[in-house]
Amino acid sequence: MATVYTAQPESLLARLEQARRLNLRVYVSLSGSAPYLRDANGFNITIWKQRVDRFRRLNFQSYIDDGTIAGHFLLDEADDKSNWNGKIVPVQLVEQMAAYSKSIWPTMPAIIRAFPDYLATYSGTYDHLDGVRVQYHARFGDLDKFIKTNVQLSKQLGLIMIGGLNTSRGGGPESGMLAGGPDAPHPQYYMNAAQIKAWGKRFLSEPGLCGFILWQYEPAYLARPDIAAAIKELEQQARGLPNKACRK
């Protein structure tokens, strides 16, 4: 199991050293979230490059070499137009972002969060992009089908897959755990402990999976004894898996 860390230049090295001492694997986001990366026309790759460039002066190669950094998390939900002023990120820009990252840090794996069917619309080949992160939500239906479909398409694209669960909003009504508060635009549900265990174990049993992420950090929810116990079971299963870089 791993975590996504939205990095800041002034604290990155200290955070990476802390992760190394705890034997954690980290996907670093160097650009930040969508509000920092868009203009009136949607995603702006020039802004994205400027934000990545803030980290050029830092030497964190040793954390790439020893696997503390599992990958560079290029962008979140590139295929969700609600994040980009009504437009999806043009798919050709994904490979351009990966190439830009590799031009600075050649051995740091480049990872995107998007569904493989979006990436499959690219007419070229992914020579620099290493992997794709997919996240399960109850509304996606049968988990086995979801995993098999996305793994198969990822392989066809020459990409490694990182799995995950939307524990904070992905449980569906059957979880019985309402989330989001009274002002949420529509009902949202936490995953319950049984869902986390069953769905997480299924992900972790998938051959070739390079990482597994739970989204997102909500202290009160994660402190529930049943939720903490479920996550502990997944952690124990994950520790038995090979520790490998998320690169092709």
PDB file of C-alpha atoms in Angstrom:
ATOM      1  CA  MET A   1       0.000   0.000   0.000  1.00  0.00           C
ATOM      2  CA  ALA A   2       1.118   3.552  -0.679  1.00  0.00           C
ATOM      3  CA  THR A   3       0.055   7.137  -0.278  1.00  0.00           C
ATOM      4  CA  VAL A   4      -0.271  10.154  -2.558  1.00  0.00           C
ATOM      5  CA  TYR A   5       1.620  13.164  -1.220  1.00  0.00           C
ATOM      6  CA  THR A   6       0.896  16.625  -2.596  1.00  0.00           C
ATOM      7  CA  ALA A   7       4.391  18.034  -2.308  1.00  0.00           C
ATOM      8  CA  GLN A   8       5.664  21.483  -1.407  1.00  0.00           C
ATOM      9  CA  PRO A   9       9.260  22.415  -2.337  1.00  0.00           C
ATOM     10  CA  GLU A  10      10.157  23.618   1.151  1.00  0.00           C
ATOM     11  CA  SER A  11       9.113  20.369   2.878  1.00  0.00           C
ATOM     12  CA  LEU A  12       9.504  17.623   0.268  1.00  0.00           C
ATOM     13  CA  LEU A  13      12.896  16.308   1.351  1.00  0.00           C
ATOM     14  CA  ALA A  14      11.907  16.129   5.006  1.00  0.00           C
ATOM     15  CA  ARG A  15       8.688  14.296   4.148  1.00  0.00           C
ATOM     16  CA  LEU A  16      10.526  11.824   1.939  1.00  0.00           C
ATOM     17  CA  GLU A  17      13.054  11.109   4.671  1.00  0.00           C
ATOM     18  CA  GLN A  18      10.212  10.487   7.097  1.00  0.00           C
ATOM     19  CA  ALA A  19       8.588   8.109   4.605  1.00  0.00           C
ATOM     20  CA  ARG A  20      11.894   6.266   4.110  1.00  0.00           C
ATOM     21  CA  ARG A  21      12.291   5.719   7.851  1.00  0.00           C
ATOM     22  CA  LEU A  22       8.744   4.357   8.055  1.00  0.00           C
ATOM     23  CA  ASN A  23       9.319   2.149   4.991  1.00  0.00           C
ATOM     24  CA  LEU A  24       6.471   3.850   3.135  1.00  0.00           C
ATOM     25  CA  ARG A  25       6.039   4.194  -0.614  1.00  0.00           C
ATOM     26  CA  VAL A  26       4.900   7.595  -1.859  1.00  0.00           C
ATOM     27  CA  TYR A  27       3.397   8.830  -5.105  1.00  0.00           C
ATOM     28  CA  VAL A  28       4.405  12.474  -5.267  1.00  0.00           C
ATOM     29  CA  SER A  29       2.172  15.089  -6.841  1.00  0.00           C
ATOM     30  CA  LEU A  30       4.463  17.970  -7.784  1.00  0.00           C
ATOM     31  CA  SER A  31       1.863  20.105  -9.550  1.00  0.00           C
ATOM     32  CA  GLY A  32      -1.027  20.039  -7.094  1.00  0.00           C
ATOM     33  CA  SER A  33      -4.736  19.737  -7.760  1.00  0.00           C
ATOM     34  CA  ALA A  34      -6.954  20.970 -10.584  1.00  0.00           C
ATOM     35  CA  PRO A  35      -7.662  24.510  -9.257  1.00  0.00           C
ATOM     36  CA  TYR A  36      -3.949  25.324  -9.602  1.00  0.00           C
ATOM     37  CA  LEU A  37      -3.712  23.929 -13.127  1.00  0.00           C
ATOM     38  CA  ARG A  38      -6.590  25.337 -15.121  1.00  0.00           C
ATOM     39  CA  ASP A  39      -7.570  28.570 -16.784  1.00  0.00           C
ATOM     40  CA  ALA A  40     -10.763  29.659 -18.538  1.00  0.00           C
ATOM     41  CA  ASN A  41     -10.101  27.098 -21.269  1.00  0.00           C
ATOM     42  CA  GLY A  42      -9.528  24.143 -18.956  1.00  0.00           C
ATOM     43  CA  PHE A  43      -6.239  22.379 -18.204  1.00  0.00           C
ATOM     44  CA  ASN A  44      -3.169  24.485 -18.958  1.00  0.00           C
ATOM     45  CA  ILE A  45       0.002  22.471 -19.508  1.00  0.00           C
ATOM     46  CA  THR A  46       2.189  25.577 -19.322  1.00  0.00           C
ATOM     47  CA  ILE A  47       0.994  26.200 -15.762  1.00  0.00           C
ATOM     48  CA  TRP A  48       1.501  22.498 -14.992  1.00  0.00           C
ATOM     49  CA  LYS A  49       5.138  22.681 -16.166  1.00  0.00           C
ATOM     50  CA  GLN A  50       5.761  25.826 -14.132  1.00  0.00           C
ATOM     51  CA  ARG A  51       4.532  24.128 -10.979  1.00  0.00           C
ATOM     52  CA  VAL A  52       6.627  21.018 -11.635  1.00  0.00           C
ATOM     53  CA  ASP A  53       9.675  23.238 -12.276  1.00  0.00           C
ATOM     54  CA  ARG A  54       9.554  24.406  -8.643  1.00  0.00           C
ATOM     55  CA  PHE A  55      11.207  21.091  -7.722  1.00  0.00           C
ATOM     56  CA  ARG A  56      14.067  21.135 -10.245  1.00  0.00           C
ATOM     57  CA  ARG A  57      16.560  22.503  -7.721  1.00  0.00           C
ATOM     58  CA  LEU A  58      15.930  19.694  -5.224  1.00  0.00           C
ATOM     59  CA  ASN A  59      17.961  16.499  -5.279  1.00  0.00           C
ATOM     60  CA  PHE A  60      15.660  13.621  -4.347  1.00  0.00           C
ATOM     61  CA  GLN A  61      17.167  11.029  -6.686  1.00  0.00           C
ATOM     62  CA  SER A  62      18.085   8.698  -3.812  1.00  0.00           C
ATOM     63  CA  TYR A  63      14.401   8.408  -2.892  1.00  0.00           C
ATOM     64  CA  ILE A  64      13.612   7.436  -6.470  1.00  0.00           C
ATOM     65  CA  ASP A  65      16.439   4.902  -6.483  1.00  0.00           C
ATOM     66  CA  ASP A  66      15.399   3.127  -3.279  1.00  0.00           C
ATOM     67  CA  GLY A  67      11.682   3.049  -4.133  1.00  0.00           C
ATOM     68  CA  THR A  68      10.491   5.510  -1.481  1.00  0.00           C
ATOM     69  CA  ILE A  69       9.060   7.455  -4.414  1.00  0.00           C
ATOM     70  CA  ALA A  70       6.846   4.955  -6.207  1.00  0.00           C
ATOM     71  CA  GLY A  71       6.030   7.412  -8.966  1.00  0.00           C
ATOM     72  CA  HIS A  72       5.306  10.955 -10.072  1.00  0.00           C
ATOM     73  CA  PHE A  73       1.541  11.431  -9.931  1.00  0.00           C
ATOM     74  CA  LEU A  74       1.175  13.687 -12.968  1.00  0.00           C
ATOM     75  CA  LEU A  75      -2.507  14.597 -12.775  1.00  0.00           C
ATOM     76  CA  ASP A  76      -5.733  13.584 -11.042  1.00  0.00           C
ATOM     77  CA  GLU A  77      -8.877  12.708 -13.029  1.00  0.00           C
ATOM     78  CA  ALA A  78      -7.639  13.904 -16.398  1.00  0.00           C
ATOM     79  CA  ASP A  79     -10.776  12.412 -17.934  1.00  0.00           C
ATOM     80  CA  ASP A  80     -13.279  14.187 -15.669  1.00  0.00           C
ATOM     81  CA  LYS A  81     -14.462  17.351 -17.393  1.00  0.00           C
ATOM     82  CA  SER A  82     -15.973  18.707 -14.161  1.00  0.00           C
ATOM     83  CA  ASN A  83     -12.398  19.420 -13.020  1.00  0.00           C
ATOM     84  CA  TRP A  84     -11.368  21.254 -16.181  1.00  0.00           C
ATOM     85  CA  ASN A  85     -14.097  23.811 -16.904  1.00  0.00           C
ATOM     86  CA  GLY A  86     -16.252  21.400 -18.847  1.00  0.00           C
ATOM     87  CA  LYS A  87     -13.490  19.835 -20.981  1.00  0.00           C
ATOM     88  CA  ILE A  88     -11.438  16.712 -20.505  1.00  0.00           C
ATOM     89  CA  VAL A  89      -7.674  17.068 -20.683  1.00  0.00           C
ATOM     90  CA  PRO A  90      -6.640  16.394 -24.311  1.00  0.00           C
ATOM     91  CA  VAL A  91      -5.266  12.872 -24.136  1.00  0.00           C
ATOM     92  CA  GLN A  92      -2.096  13.689 -26.096  1.00  0.00           C
ATOM     93  CA  LEU A  93      -1.042  15.993 -23.258  1.00  0.00           C
ATOM     94  CA  VAL A  94      -0.755  13.026 -20.906  1.00  0.00           C
ATOM     95  CA  GLU A  95       2.218  11.620 -22.810  1.00  0.00           C
ATOM     96  CA  GLN A  96       3.657  15.129 -23.085  1.00  0.00           C
ATOM     97  CA  MET A  97       3.502  15.515 -19.303  1.00  0.00           C
ATOM     98  CA  ALA A  98       5.150  12.126 -18.822  1.00  0.00           C
ATOM     99  CA  ALA A  99       7.899  13.046 -21.293  1.00  0.00           C
ATOM    100  CA  TYR A 100       8.480  16.359 -19.506  1.00  0.00           C
ATOM    101  CA  SER A 101       8.784  14.613 -16.164  1.00  0.00           C
ATOM    102  CA  LYS A 102      11.227  12.047 -17.579  1.00  0.00           C
ATOM    103  CA  SER A 103      13.318  14.825 -19.110  1.00  0.00           C
ATOM    104  CA  ILE A 104      14.027  16.031 -15.553  1.00  0.00           C
ATOM    105  CA  TRP A 105      13.892  12.757 -13.592  1.00  0.00           C
ATOM    106  CA  PRO A 106      14.490   9.960 -16.126  1.00  0.00           C
ATOM    107  CA  THR A 107      14.037   7.082 -13.683  1.00  0.00           C
ATOM    108  CA  MET A 108      11.001   8.346 -11.771  1.00  0.00           C
ATOM    109  CA  PRO A 109       7.883   6.447 -12.920  1.00  0.00           C
ATOM    110  CA  ALA A 110       5.187   8.659 -14.459  1.00  0.00           C
ATOM    111  CA  ILE A 111       1.629   7.873 -13.305  1.00  0.00           C
ATOM    112  CA  ILE A 112      -1.745   9.342 -14.316  1.00  0.00           C
ATOM    113  CA  ARG A 113      -5.130   8.943 -12.656  1.00  0.00           C
ATOM    114  CA  ALA A 114      -7.637   8.301 -15.408  1.00  0.00           C
ATOM    115  CA  PHE A 115      -9.493   5.341 -16.821  1.00  0.00           C
ATOM    116  CA  PRO A 116      -7.680   3.283 -19.450  1.00  0.00           C
ATOM    117  CA  ASP A 117     -10.517   3.694 -21.970  1.00  0.00           C
ATOM    118  CA  TYR A 118      -9.751   7.433 -22.018  1.00  0.00           C
ATOM    119  CA  LEU A 119      -6.036   6.752 -22.530  1.00  0.00           C
ATOM    120  CA  ALA A 120      -6.906   4.328 -25.332  1.00  0.00           C
ATOM    121  CA  THR A 121      -8.143   7.238 -27.467  1.00  0.00           C
ATOM    122  CA  TYR A 122      -4.542   8.404 -27.929  1.00  0.00           C
ATOM    123  CA  SER A 123      -3.329   7.765 -31.473  1.00  0.00           C
ATOM    124  CA  GLY A 124       0.325   7.434 -30.477  1.00  0.00           C
ATOM    125  CA  THR A 125       2.200   5.167 -28.086  1.00  0.00           C
ATOM    126  CA  TYR A 126       2.957   5.758 -24.432  1.00  0.00           C
ATOM    127  CA  ASP A 127       6.732   5.800 -24.503  1.00  0.00           C
ATOM    128  CA  HIS A 128       7.131   7.794 -21.279  1.00  0.00           C
ATOM    129  CA  LEU A 129       3.964   7.135 -19.279  1.00  0.00           C
ATOM    130  CA  ASP A 130       4.443   4.129 -17.000  1.00  0.00           C
ATOM    131  CA  GLY A 131       1.174   3.548 -15.236  1.00  0.00           C
ATOM    132  CA  VAL A 132      -2.462   4.403 -14.669  1.00  0.00           C
ATOM    133  CA  ARG A 133      -4.266   4.701 -11.351  1.00  0.00           C
ATOM    134  CA  VAL A 134      -7.894   3.571 -11.191  1.00  0.00           C
ATOM    135  CA  GLN A 135     -10.193   3.941  -8.201  1.00  0.00           C
ATOM    136  CA  TYR A 136     -13.266   1.834  -7.467  1.00  0.00           C
ATOM    137  CA  HIS A 137     -16.647   3.205  -6.405  1.00  0.00           C
ATOM    138  CA  ALA A 138     -19.748   1.090  -5.735  1.00  0.00           C
ATOM    139  CA  ARG A 139     -21.551   2.748  -8.645  1.00  0.00           C
ATOM    140  CA  PHE A 140     -19.141   1.028 -11.051  1.00  0.00           C
ATOM    141  CA  GLY A 141     -20.836  -2.314 -10.393  1.00  0.00           C
ATOM    142  CA  ASP A 142     -19.192  -5.738 -10.300  1.00  0.00           C
ATOM    143  CA  LEU A 143     -15.658  -5.379  -8.940  1.00  0.00           C
ATOM    144  CA  ASP A 144     -14.218  -8.419 -10.717  1.00  0.00           C
ATOM    145  CA  LYS A 145     -15.403  -7.093 -14.057  1.00  0.00           C
ATOM    146  CA  PHE A 146     -14.113  -3.610 -13.220  1.00  0.00           C
ATOM    147  CA  ILE A 147     -10.637  -4.902 -12.370  1.00  0.00           C
ATOM    148  CA  LYS A 148     -10.370  -7.339 -15.276  1.00  0.00           C
ATOM    149  CA  THR A 149     -11.530  -4.779 -17.843  1.00  0.00           C
ATOM    150  CA  ASN A 150      -9.128  -2.080 -16.645  1.00  0.00           C
ATOM    151  CA  VAL A 151      -6.174  -4.438 -16.197  1.00  0.00           C
ATOM    152  CA  GLN A 152      -6.632  -5.863 -19.682  1.00  0.00           C
ATOM    153  CA  LEU A 153      -6.827  -2.455 -21.341  1.00  0.00           C
ATOM    154  CA  SER A 154      -3.881  -1.143 -19.321  1.00  0.00           C
ATOM    155  CA  LYS A 155      -1.780  -4.066 -20.548  1.00  0.00           C
ATOM    156  CA  GLN A 156      -2.832  -3.407 -24.136  1.00  0.00           C
ATOM    157  CA  LEU A 157      -1.589   0.162 -23.720  1.00  0.00           C
ATOM    158  CA  GLY A 158       1.695  -1.053 -22.232  1.00  0.00           C
ATOM    159  CA  LEU A 159       0.910   0.439 -18.823  1.00  0.00           C
ATOM    160  CA  ILE A 160       1.077  -0.818 -15.246  1.00  0.00           C
ATOM    161  CA  MET A 161      -2.057  -0.407 -13.112  1.00  0.00           C
ATOM    162  CA  ILE A 162      -2.352   1.021  -9.611  1.00  0.00           C
ATOM    163  CA  GLY A 163      -5.649   0.209  -7.889  1.00  0.00           C
ATOM    164  CA  GLY A 164      -7.584   1.869  -5.141  1.00  0.00           C
ATOM    165  CA  LEU A 165     -10.836   2.411  -3.296  1.00  0.00           C
ATOM    166  CA  ASN A 166     -12.845   5.582  -2.821  1.00  0.00           C
ATOM    167  CA  THR A 167     -13.476   4.793   0.849  1.00  0.00           C
ATOM    168  CA  SER A 168     -14.772   8.270   1.667  1.00  0.00           C
ATOM    169  CA  ARG A 169     -17.497   8.531  -0.976  1.00  0.00           C
ATOM    170  CA  GLY A 170     -17.625   5.186  -2.771  1.00  0.00           C
ATOM    171  CA  GLY A 171     -19.643   2.881  -0.535  1.00  0.00           C
ATOM    172  CA  GLY A 172     -23.061   3.333  -2.112  1.00  0.00           C
ATOM    173  CA  PRO A 173     -26.351   3.269  -0.148  1.00  0.00           C
ATOM    174  CA  GLU A 174     -25.802  -0.370   0.801  1.00  0.00           C
ATOM    175  CA  SER A 175     -22.905   0.646   3.057  1.00  0.00           C
ATOM    176  CA  GLY A 176     -25.311   2.322   5.472  1.00  0.00           C
ATOM    177  CA  MET A 177     -22.729   5.019   6.248  1.00  0.00           C
ATOM    178  CA  LEU A 178     -23.862   8.420   5.005  1.00  0.00           C
ATOM    179  CA  ALA A 179     -21.105  10.928   4.231  1.00  0.00           C
ATOM    180  CA  GLY A 180     -20.842  14.425   2.847  1.00  0.00           C
ATOM    181  CA  GLY A 181     -23.023  16.288   5.316  1.00  0.00           C
ATOM    182  CA  PRO A 182     -26.421  17.938   4.848  1.00  0.00           C
ATOM    183  CA  ASP A 183     -25.187  20.360   2.186  1.00  0.00           C
ATOM    184  CA  ALA A 184     -23.928  17.684  -0.218  1.00  0.00           C
ATOM    185  CA  PRO A 185     -25.604  17.962  -3.664  1.00  0.00           C
ATOM    186  CA  HIS A 186     -26.587  14.276  -3.535  1.00  0.00           C
ATOM    187  CA  PRO A 187     -26.254  11.481  -0.959  1.00  0.00           C
ATOM    188  CA  GLN A 188     -22.754  10.069  -0.602  1.00  0.00           C
ATOM    189  CA  TYR A 189     -21.632   7.093   1.434  1.00  0.00           C
ATOM    190  CA  TYR A 190     -18.473   5.913   3.140  1.00  0.00           C
ATOM    191  CA  MET A 191     -17.385   2.357   2.510  1.00  0.00           C
ATOM    192  CA  ASN A 192     -18.098   0.165   5.515  1.00  0.00           C
ATOM    193  CA  ALA A 193     -15.544  -2.224   7.000  1.00  0.00           C
ATOM    194  CA  ALA A 194     -16.877  -5.271   5.153  1.00  0.00           C
ATOM    195  CA  GLN A 195     -16.623  -3.474   1.804  1.00  0.00           C
ATOM    196  CA  ILE A 196     -13.096  -2.278   2.491  1.00  0.00           C
ATOM    197  CA  LYS A 197     -11.936  -5.780   3.416  1.00  0.00           C
ATOM    198  CA  ALA A 198     -13.629  -7.626   0.572  1.00  0.00           C
ATOM    199  CA  TRP A 199     -12.892  -5.115  -2.165  1.00  0.00           C
ATOM    200  CA  GLY A 200      -9.394  -4.304  -0.968  1.00  0.00           C
ATOM    201  CA  LYS A 201      -8.395  -7.963  -0.721  1.00  0.00           C
ATOM    202  CA  ARG A 202      -9.665  -8.554  -4.245  1.00  0.00           C
ATOM    203  CA  PHE A 203      -7.536  -5.697  -5.581  1.00  0.00           C
ATOM    204  CA  LEU A 204      -4.461  -6.869  -3.698  1.00  0.00           C
ATOM    205  CA  SER A 205      -4.824 -10.389  -5.079  1.00  0.00           C
ATOM    206  CA  GLU A 206      -4.622  -9.149  -8.684  1.00  0.00           C
ATOM    207  CA  PRO A 207      -1.323 -10.250 -10.291  1.00  0.00           C
ATOM    208  CA  GLY A 208       0.828  -7.412 -11.557  1.00  0.00           C
ATOM    209  CA  LEU A 209      -0.884  -4.658  -9.564  1.00  0.00           C
ATOM    210  CA  CYS A 210       1.811  -2.120  -8.732  1.00  0.00           C
ATOM    211  CA  GLY A 211       0.179  -0.216  -5.914  1.00  0.00           C
ATOM    212  CA  PHE A 212      -3.002   0.251  -3.909  1.00  0.00           C
ATOM    213  CA  ILE A 213      -4.362   3.537  -2.539  1.00  0.00           C
ATOM    214  CA  LEU A 214      -7.272   4.394  -0.238  1.00  0.00           C
ATOM    215  CA  TRP A 215      -8.860   7.823  -0.792  1.00  0.00           C
ATOM    216  CA  GLN A 216      -9.079  10.014   1.211  1.00  0.00           C
ATOM    217  CA  TYR A 217      -7.731  10.894   4.661  1.00  0.00           C
ATOM    218  CA  GLU A 218     -10.587  11.673   7.077  1.00  0.00           C
ATOM    219  CA  PRO A 219      -9.376  11.205  10.670  1.00  0.00           C
ATOM    220  CA  ALA A 220     -12.721  10.594  12.383  1.00  0.00           C
ATOM    221  CA  TYR A 221     -13.767   7.959   9.846  1.00  0.00           C
ATOM    222  CA  LEU A 222     -10.387   6.208   9.830  1.00  0.00           C
ATOM    223  CA  ALA A 223     -10.319   6.173  13.646  1.00  0.00           C
ATOM    224  CA  ARG A 224     -13.435   3.987  13.863  1.00  0.00           C
ATOM    225  CA  PRO A 225     -12.312   0.623  15.290  1.00  0.00           C
ATOM    226  CA  ASP A 226     -14.018  -1.412  12.554  1.00  0.00           C
ATOM    227  CA  ILE A 227     -12.545   0.712   9.755  1.00  0.00           C
ATOM    228  CA  ALA A 228      -9.073   0.710  11.317  1.00  0.00           C
ATOM    229  CA  ALA A 229      -9.196  -3.083  11.700  1.00  0.00           C
ATOM    230  CA  ALA A 230     -10.234  -3.552   8.064  1.00  0.00           C
ATOM    231  CA  ILE A 231      -7.390  -1.358   6.839  1.00  0.00           C
ATOM    232  CA  LYS A 232      -4.956  -3.214   9.103  1.00  0.00           C
ATOM    233  CA  GLU A 233      -5.921  -6.480   7.408  1.00  0.00           C
ATOM    234  CA  LEU A 234      -5.221  -4.978   4.004  1.00  0.00           C
ATOM    235  CA  GLU A 235      -1.894  -3.622   5.239  1.00  0.00           C
ATOM    236  CA  GLN A 236      -0.863  -7.091   6.367  1.00  0.00           C
ATOM    237  CA  GLN A 237      -1.767  -8.557   2.989  1.00  0.00           C
ATOM    238  CA  ALA A 238       0.063  -5.788   1.148  1.00  0.00           C
ATOM    239  CA  ARG A 239       3.258  -6.334   3.158  1.00  0.00           C
ATOM    240  CA  GLY A 240       3.472  -9.813   1.715  1.00  0.00           C
ATOM    241  CA  LEU A 241       3.584  -8.559  -1.864  1.00  0.00           C
ATOM    242  CA  PRO A 242       6.762  -7.734  -3.827  1.00  0.00           C
ATOM    243  CA  ASN A 243       8.095  -4.197  -3.391  1.00  0.00           C
ATOM    244  CA  LYS A 244       8.681  -3.120  -6.985  1.00  0.00           C
ATOM    245  CA  ALA A 245       8.914   0.120  -8.894  1.00  0.00           C
ATOM    246  CA  CYS A 246       5.865   1.210 -10.878  1.00  0.00           C
ATOM    247  CA  ARG A 247       7.738   1.470 -14.132  1.00  0.00           C
ATOM    248  CA  LYS A 248       7.447  -0.440 -17.358  1.00  0.00           C
TER     249      LYS A 248
END
